Amino acid sequence: MKVPFITKEQVEEIVKTYPTPFHIYDEKGIRENARAMNKAFSWNPGFKEYFAVKATPNPTILRILHEEGCGTDCSSMAELILSEKSGVTGYDVMFSSNETPAEEFVKCAKIGGIINLDDITHIDFVLKAIEDAISSGELSREDLGEGLTPDGKERRLPKRMSCRFNPGGIFQLGESGEAVQVMDNPGDAKYGMTKDQIIEAYKRLSELGVEELGIHSFLASNTLSNDYYPALAKILFELAVEIKEKAGVSLSFINLSGGVGIAYQPDAPSNDIAVIGEGVHKVYDEVLVPAGLGNVSIFTELGRFMLAPYGHLITKAVHEKHIYKEYIGVDACAANLMRPAMYGSYHHLTVLGKEEAPATETYDVVGSLCENNDKFAIDRKLPKIDIGDYICIHDTGAHGFSMGYNYNGRLWSSELLLREDKSVICIRRAETLEDYFATLDNYWEVEI
Ligand SMILES: *Cc1c(COP(=O)(O)O)cnc(C)c1O
């Protein structure tokens, strides 16, 4: 059973200041989960979780996670600036981008972040971007790292960098004979380099004076299995040994990226991060330690696992409609939470104040967009809903607010934070019509 972290009474108090719909995050849950994450990997002294900013791009959230020892994983100029302004810079920033403009690589270098190259051709692209930025005075060689390269030359690339790996084929979990869980199809994914390319890339990067190299791979998302990270770790650890043999490079860090999922369905099994951490530890001791790679730091880039359960979208029932089906119309819509419309995702609903009431009705709970996929729930068994009831949509803390959009001129909601002392603060105000029209400047008067 899923229990909201907020009650009807609390929501009635909050709406006096911040009307629905709004996203609200649970500071206590976020901090406790981040601590459990760090504890699960405490066997690895260099461990760091780089929170995937795209999941919840809010400075207050980034600062809370940073206080708990997390960095940021960025993939655009806006995310780099958000990280910088939230006080997260240097090696606390991972830049796992793709199809990246030159100025974004330069910005990452400027704030001292770790560029994670998506392709072998990006070595020359970054070299040129950095040379151009140094010529124009935008960047200095010192920004790339202290001192000279190991062979006494000036730095041309940042001292620490990473490469993204794509093993191709199909990624599966489970032994043959057992039930095999097909996870994802890396062979169809646009990301990363092939094995031959990545070995070549490490040779070149180390010739170019990069001293601390890492590898990154993201093979499956929202996995509900304690075996995903250990299985991915085995692939990357074995590749690290091969890289040491073939490229003569001992990797400094291995980034398991995102993909550890959460149970959106109330009866789905949950991942146990302590078991996952131990699973990775075991493979580390089996593969890396005997190969003389026992100093490698483990990095992760989780978004969903770090935040999804600690966010709710709170919305109010504003209409009911009885046609061929029973509908409840709410004041939130897919512009506030796109996952059900986009992926058909399940999000659990709780009618606040009716937690114990029997689920006697079957409803479609829908938003106001002129799109028939704007449904938070379809044929959902729920207690009888009355107009004015507050509905808690669960697990919206990641890939919720951040995937919002303005279709039908619907505006972005506010984001609130439930502090550990139960007080509530606003961490992003709701968008106004003025914000919505701001990009039109004076275009009302365009001559036609
Ligand atoms: C989206 C993304 C993540 C986070 O994924 P989750 O499924 O939220 O854990 C991490 N790294 C990269 C490069 C991503 O694109």
XYZ file of C-alpha atoms and ligand atoms in Angstrom:
463
model
C 0.000 0.000 0.000
C 1.230 3.479 -0.828
C 0.815 6.060 1.905
C 1.081 9.765 0.976
C 3.617 11.803 2.953
C 0.991 14.490 3.335
C -2.519 14.574 4.813
C -5.762 16.222 3.758
C -5.457 18.647 6.697
C -1.974 19.704 5.594
C -3.164 20.254 2.012
C -6.137 22.337 3.215
C -3.660 24.555 5.050
C -1.237 24.779 2.083
C -3.894 25.771 -0.486
C -4.634 28.916 1.511
C -1.273 30.167 0.171
C -0.490 27.953 -2.820
C -3.479 26.824 -4.888
C -3.607 23.438 -6.590
C -2.202 21.979 -8.689
C 1.294 21.844 -7.207
C 4.177 19.442 -6.907
C 5.391 18.928 -3.360
C 8.614 17.204 -2.277
C 9.425 15.492 1.011
C 12.773 16.699 2.363
C 12.969 13.995 5.026
C 12.403 11.193 2.500
C 14.942 12.676 0.075
C 17.639 12.958 2.746
C 17.039 9.502 4.227
C 17.134 7.882 0.799
C 20.344 9.747 -0.156
C 21.943 8.521 3.081
C 20.874 4.941 2.358
C 22.358 5.296 -1.134
C 25.707 6.536 0.196
C 25.752 3.847 2.884
C 25.125 1.103 0.311
C 28.300 2.141 -1.525
C 30.376 3.201 1.496
C 32.697 0.217 0.833
C 34.022 2.288 -2.099
C 35.935 5.332 -0.788
C 35.566 7.347 -4.010
C 31.849 6.686 -4.442
C 29.658 9.547 -5.638
C 26.051 9.812 -6.791
C 25.623 12.486 -9.467
C 21.917 13.304 -9.356
C 20.427 13.448 -12.875
C 19.326 17.100 -12.947
C 16.812 16.514 -15.730
C 14.705 14.456 -13.309
C 14.041 17.405 -10.964
C 15.803 20.598 -12.060
C 15.217 22.675 -8.947
C 18.054 24.480 -7.121
C 16.674 23.729 -3.638
C 16.538 20.007 -4.425
C 20.071 20.102 -5.864
C 21.338 21.859 -2.726
C 19.684 19.335 -0.389
C 21.254 16.466 -2.330
C 24.612 18.262 -2.393
C 24.466 18.592 1.397
C 24.039 14.810 1.449
C 27.197 14.399 -0.624
C 25.700 14.127 -4.123
C 26.898 15.904 -7.238
C 24.934 16.683 -10.400
C 24.665 14.984 -13.767
C 23.946 17.618 -16.421
C 23.258 17.423 -20.130
C 22.588 20.977 -21.317
C 23.665 24.581 -20.822
C 20.678 25.308 -18.593
C 21.445 22.312 -16.376
C 25.126 23.318 -16.097
C 24.122 26.845 -15.066
C 21.544 25.474 -12.613
C 24.202 23.286 -11.051
C 26.709 26.138 -10.858
C 24.177 28.520 -9.328
C 23.183 25.850 -6.810
C 26.817 25.765 -5.683
C 27.706 22.453 -7.324
C 30.854 22.776 -9.466
C 34.197 21.076 -10.191
C 34.401 17.303 -10.022
C 30.933 17.280 -8.447
C 29.567 17.875 -11.953
C 29.245 15.138 -14.582
C 28.319 16.240 -18.082
C 26.685 13.237 -19.752
C 25.307 14.930 -22.831
C 24.821 13.973 -26.441
C 24.678 15.969 -29.697
C 26.330 18.678 -27.620
C 26.989 22.246 -28.854
C 30.576 23.489 -28.509
C 29.685 26.208 -25.997
C 28.269 23.624 -23.590
C 31.527 21.651 -23.555
C 33.322 24.955 -22.877
C 30.928 25.821 -20.042
C 31.497 22.414 -18.454
C 35.285 22.882 -18.687
C 34.921 26.376 -17.228
C 33.136 25.143 -14.106
C 35.607 22.253 -13.795
C 33.081 19.493 -14.514
C 33.754 16.077 -15.995
C 32.978 15.860 -19.709
C 31.605 12.433 -20.610
C 32.180 11.991 -24.350
C 29.321 10.344 -26.217
C 31.380 9.654 -29.338
C 34.981 9.233 -30.489
C 34.584 12.116 -32.981
C 33.902 14.398 -30.033
C 37.581 14.284 -29.006
C 38.503 16.536 -31.935
C 35.304 18.536 -31.496
C 36.139 19.302 -27.850
C 39.805 20.003 -28.667
C 38.719 22.637 -31.182
C 36.020 24.089 -28.911
C 38.561 24.484 -26.109
C 41.267 25.979 -28.351
C 38.741 28.492 -29.729
C 37.573 29.374 -26.210
C 41.163 29.844 -25.019
C 41.944 32.102 -28.019
C 38.889 34.234 -27.298
C 39.797 34.479 -23.609
C 36.652 32.686 -22.507
C 38.622 29.804 -21.007
C 42.135 29.509 -19.580
C 44.450 26.494 -19.515
C 44.239 26.563 -15.716
C 40.498 25.854 -16.027
C 41.489 22.480 -17.497
C 43.362 21.386 -14.379
C 46.456 22.174 -12.383
C 49.988 21.892 -13.716
C 51.244 20.376 -16.949
C 50.338 17.058 -18.525
C 52.409 13.999 -17.443
C 54.798 14.558 -20.363
C 55.327 18.198 -19.420
C 53.079 19.848 -21.997
C 50.373 22.468 -21.648
C 46.898 21.084 -21.152
C 44.678 20.837 -24.203
C 41.885 18.871 -22.571
C 40.556 18.715 -18.994
C 42.631 16.618 -16.606
C 39.686 14.296 -15.877
C 37.320 13.005 -18.578
C 35.008 10.116 -19.324
C 33.732 8.103 -22.298
C 30.313 6.585 -22.797
C 30.099 2.923 -23.835
C 27.384 1.169 -25.839
C 27.796 -2.627 -25.957
C 25.216 -2.997 -28.766
C 22.931 -6.004 -29.041
C 20.243 -6.712 -26.476
C 20.741 -6.398 -22.741
C 19.154 -9.138 -20.645
C 19.134 -10.120 -17.007
C 19.010 -13.701 -15.782
C 20.788 -16.966 -16.627
C 19.776 -19.123 -19.569
C 17.345 -21.737 -18.298
C 15.828 -19.292 -15.828
C 13.336 -16.699 -16.806
C 15.276 -14.125 -18.790
C 14.255 -10.536 -18.317
C 14.767 -8.521 -21.485
C 15.699 -5.073 -20.289
C 16.527 -2.908 -23.251
C 18.051 -2.806 -26.650
C 21.396 -0.943 -26.587
C 21.919 -1.822 -30.278
C 19.120 0.621 -31.149
C 20.232 3.373 -28.761
C 21.896 6.510 -30.138
C 24.289 6.809 -27.206
C 27.898 5.850 -26.631
C 30.842 4.274 -28.464
C 31.532 0.731 -29.601
C 34.175 -1.307 -27.798
C 36.834 -0.776 -30.498
C 36.127 2.954 -30.564
C 36.300 3.349 -26.809
C 39.670 1.572 -26.584
C 40.964 3.855 -29.330
C 39.466 6.889 -27.533
C 41.303 6.075 -24.280
C 44.609 5.748 -26.151
C 44.131 9.153 -27.749
C 42.896 10.878 -24.609
C 45.841 9.656 -22.591
C 48.259 10.720 -25.353
C 46.583 14.127 -25.156
C 47.463 14.292 -21.462
C 44.125 13.411 -19.826
C 45.203 11.833 -16.538
C 42.033 10.526 -14.947
C 39.736 8.586 -17.219
C 36.397 6.994 -16.597
C 33.773 4.924 -18.351
C 29.993 5.349 -18.365
C 27.131 3.250 -19.674
C 23.348 3.377 -19.362
C 21.683 0.193 -20.578
C 18.165 0.107 -19.154
C 15.781 2.437 -17.413
C 13.394 2.000 -14.495
C 14.750 -1.478 -13.739
C 12.979 -3.327 -10.952
C 15.717 -5.781 -10.108
C 18.550 -5.790 -7.607
C 20.611 -7.466 -10.352
C 20.709 -4.594 -12.862
C 23.626 -2.622 -11.412
C 25.699 -5.739 -10.609
C 25.129 -7.060 -14.173
C 26.095 -3.706 -15.698
C 29.061 -3.449 -13.328
C 30.341 -6.844 -14.499
C 30.277 -5.706 -18.147
C 32.071 -2.434 -17.335
C 34.568 -3.955 -14.895
C 35.578 -6.643 -17.415
C 35.911 -3.952 -20.058
C 38.084 -1.900 -17.670
C 40.452 -4.869 -17.416
C 40.523 -5.160 -21.215
C 41.155 -1.405 -21.537
C 44.096 -1.743 -19.179
C 45.547 -4.541 -21.337
C 44.817 -3.042 -24.752
C 45.114 0.719 -24.204
C 47.471 0.695 -21.235
C 45.017 2.908 -19.328
C 43.954 2.228 -15.739
C 40.548 3.803 -15.338
C 40.002 6.063 -12.316
C 36.213 5.790 -12.179
C 33.351 3.688 -13.465
C 29.944 5.339 -13.785
C 26.944 3.009 -13.598
C 24.690 5.916 -14.620
C 20.913 5.883 -14.040
C 18.255 3.251 -14.431
C 17.561 1.875 -10.959
C 13.785 2.015 -10.827
C 11.057 2.436 -8.272
C 7.789 0.580 -7.724
C 5.063 2.767 -9.220
C 2.509 -0.007 -8.698
C 1.587 -0.523 -5.050
C 2.153 -4.296 -5.254
C 5.389 -4.229 -7.311
C 8.622 -5.369 -5.644
C 10.919 -2.544 -4.548
C 14.635 -2.356 -5.206
C 16.836 -2.693 -2.135
C 19.754 -0.304 -2.539
C 21.772 -2.069 0.203
C 21.525 -5.361 -1.728
C 22.393 -3.553 -4.977
C 25.474 -1.944 -3.372
C 26.643 -5.310 -2.036
C 26.035 -6.906 -5.454
C 28.326 -4.348 -7.095
C 30.876 -4.807 -4.285
C 31.048 -8.543 -4.936
C 31.713 -8.084 -8.681
C 34.282 -5.366 -7.843
C 36.196 -7.812 -5.646
C 35.930 -10.577 -8.242
C 36.936 -8.605 -11.336
C 38.679 -5.305 -10.565
C 40.705 -6.100 -7.455
C 42.586 -9.128 -8.921
C 43.389 -7.031 -12.028
C 45.114 -4.381 -9.928
C 42.224 -1.951 -10.342
C 41.187 -1.880 -6.687
C 41.346 1.938 -6.536
C 38.579 2.601 -9.044
C 35.826 4.930 -7.807
C 32.215 3.973 -8.454
C 29.875 6.700 -9.636
C 26.131 6.629 -10.227
C 23.763 9.060 -11.949
C 20.387 8.157 -10.548
C 17.421 10.443 -11.028
C 14.252 8.452 -10.535
C 15.518 6.370 -7.621
C 16.723 9.474 -5.773
C 13.556 11.479 -6.077
C 10.459 9.914 -7.660
C 8.846 8.551 -4.449
C 9.472 11.829 -2.617
C 7.237 13.959 -4.826
C 3.458 14.175 -5.121
C 1.349 16.109 -7.589
C -1.616 17.415 -5.608
C -4.711 18.216 -7.622
C -8.356 18.990 -6.936
C -11.461 17.304 -8.354
C -13.327 20.061 -10.216
C -15.806 18.200 -12.427
C -17.584 14.882 -12.640
C -19.101 13.522 -15.786
C -21.282 10.500 -16.436
C -21.362 9.395 -20.073
C -20.237 5.997 -21.377
C -17.754 5.971 -18.519
C -17.437 7.781 -15.214
C -15.011 10.720 -15.348
C -13.472 12.873 -12.672
C -11.957 16.090 -14.043
C -9.064 17.542 -12.046
C -7.219 20.863 -12.135
C -3.887 19.262 -13.115
C -3.288 17.935 -16.616
C -0.629 16.146 -18.644
C 1.243 19.468 -18.881
C 2.004 18.982 -15.156
C 2.779 15.257 -15.431
C 3.348 13.782 -18.848
C 4.260 10.198 -17.998
C 0.779 8.641 -18.137
C 0.004 10.323 -21.488
C 3.442 9.679 -22.965
C 4.238 6.169 -21.765
C 0.915 4.937 -20.390
C 2.654 4.892 -17.005
C 0.830 3.902 -13.866
C 0.809 6.481 -11.078
C -0.956 5.524 -7.900
C -3.728 7.852 -6.696
C -4.908 8.494 -3.148
C -8.043 10.528 -2.463
C -6.878 12.514 0.556
C -9.048 12.020 3.621
C -10.480 8.833 2.085
C -7.407 6.657 2.613
C -9.424 4.012 4.442
C -12.603 4.253 2.348
C -13.491 1.234 0.167
C -12.759 1.530 -3.572
C -16.358 1.212 -4.721
C -16.147 3.312 -7.926
C -14.375 2.940 -11.276
C -13.145 6.228 -12.730
C -11.086 7.773 -15.472
C -9.321 10.683 -13.768
C -8.610 13.246 -16.459
C -7.057 16.659 -17.100
C -8.228 19.521 -19.278
C -6.048 19.143 -22.391
C -7.763 18.720 -25.734
C -6.011 15.371 -26.048
C -7.748 12.162 -25.107
C -4.531 10.743 -23.635
C -4.693 13.344 -20.848
C -5.716 10.746 -18.263
C -3.976 10.218 -14.926
C -5.865 6.967 -14.413
C -8.079 4.778 -16.571
C -10.703 2.404 -15.110
C -9.198 2.959 -11.669
C -10.972 1.572 -8.612
C -11.224 4.438 -6.136
C -13.429 5.577 -3.282
C -16.341 7.832 -4.269
C -14.848 11.222 -5.209
C -16.686 14.441 -4.426
C -16.033 17.771 -6.128
C -13.429 19.602 -4.082
C -11.632 16.437 -2.966
C -7.846 16.599 -3.136
C -6.173 13.785 -5.020
C -2.550 12.855 -4.410
C -0.773 11.525 -7.484
C 2.172 9.493 -6.203
C 5.784 9.148 -7.343
C 6.002 12.398 -9.299
C 9.290 13.578 -7.741
C 11.361 12.672 -10.816
C 10.510 13.134 -14.498
C 7.317 14.821 -13.283
C 7.396 18.623 -13.170
C 10.524 18.557 -15.360
C 8.744 17.020 -18.349
C 6.084 19.726 -18.261
C 5.031 21.716 -21.277
C 2.624 24.476 -22.233
C 0.193 22.719 -24.558
C -3.233 24.389 -24.715
C -1.639 27.348 -22.952
C -1.629 25.437 -19.671
C 0.839 26.906 -17.207
C 3.578 25.327 -15.117
C 2.585 24.674 -11.514
C 4.473 25.700 -8.411
C 6.917 23.392 -6.624
C 6.759 23.218 -2.832
C 8.954 21.582 -0.228
C 7.698 19.877 2.918
C 10.528 20.527 5.367
C 11.577 18.072 8.039
C 9.789 20.198 10.637
C 6.558 19.873 8.558
C 6.600 23.500 7.458
C 6.076 24.137 3.749
C 8.084 26.498 1.571
C 7.725 27.453 -2.068
C 10.789 26.490 -4.115
C 9.415 27.613 -7.479
C 6.400 29.830 -7.989
C 3.669 28.937 -10.439
C 3.984 30.324 -13.946
C 1.769 33.291 -14.755
C 0.157 34.346 -18.005
C 2.724 37.141 -18.052
C 5.522 34.531 -18.069
C 3.721 32.622 -20.786
C 3.471 35.656 -23.031
C 6.961 36.994 -22.204
C 8.627 35.596 -25.320
C 6.221 37.525 -27.539
C 7.852 40.793 -26.380
C 6.239 43.388 -28.652
C 5.354 40.932 -31.406
C 1.705 41.821 -31.031
C 2.531 44.662 -33.394
C 4.353 42.705 -36.123
C 3.526 44.163 -39.534
C 1.732 41.702 -41.742
C 18.123 10.179 -17.668
C 19.539 9.907 -17.339
C 19.897 9.501 -16.043
C 18.901 9.252 -14.956
O 18.047 8.215 -15.267
P 17.010 7.650 -14.165
O 16.215 6.657 -14.949
O 16.221 8.804 -13.697
O 17.817 7.022 -13.090
C 21.238 9.330 -15.791
N 22.191 9.528 -16.734
C 21.883 9.907 -17.987
C 22.966 10.133 -18.961
C 20.545 10.102 -18.334
O 20.248 10.468 -19.584
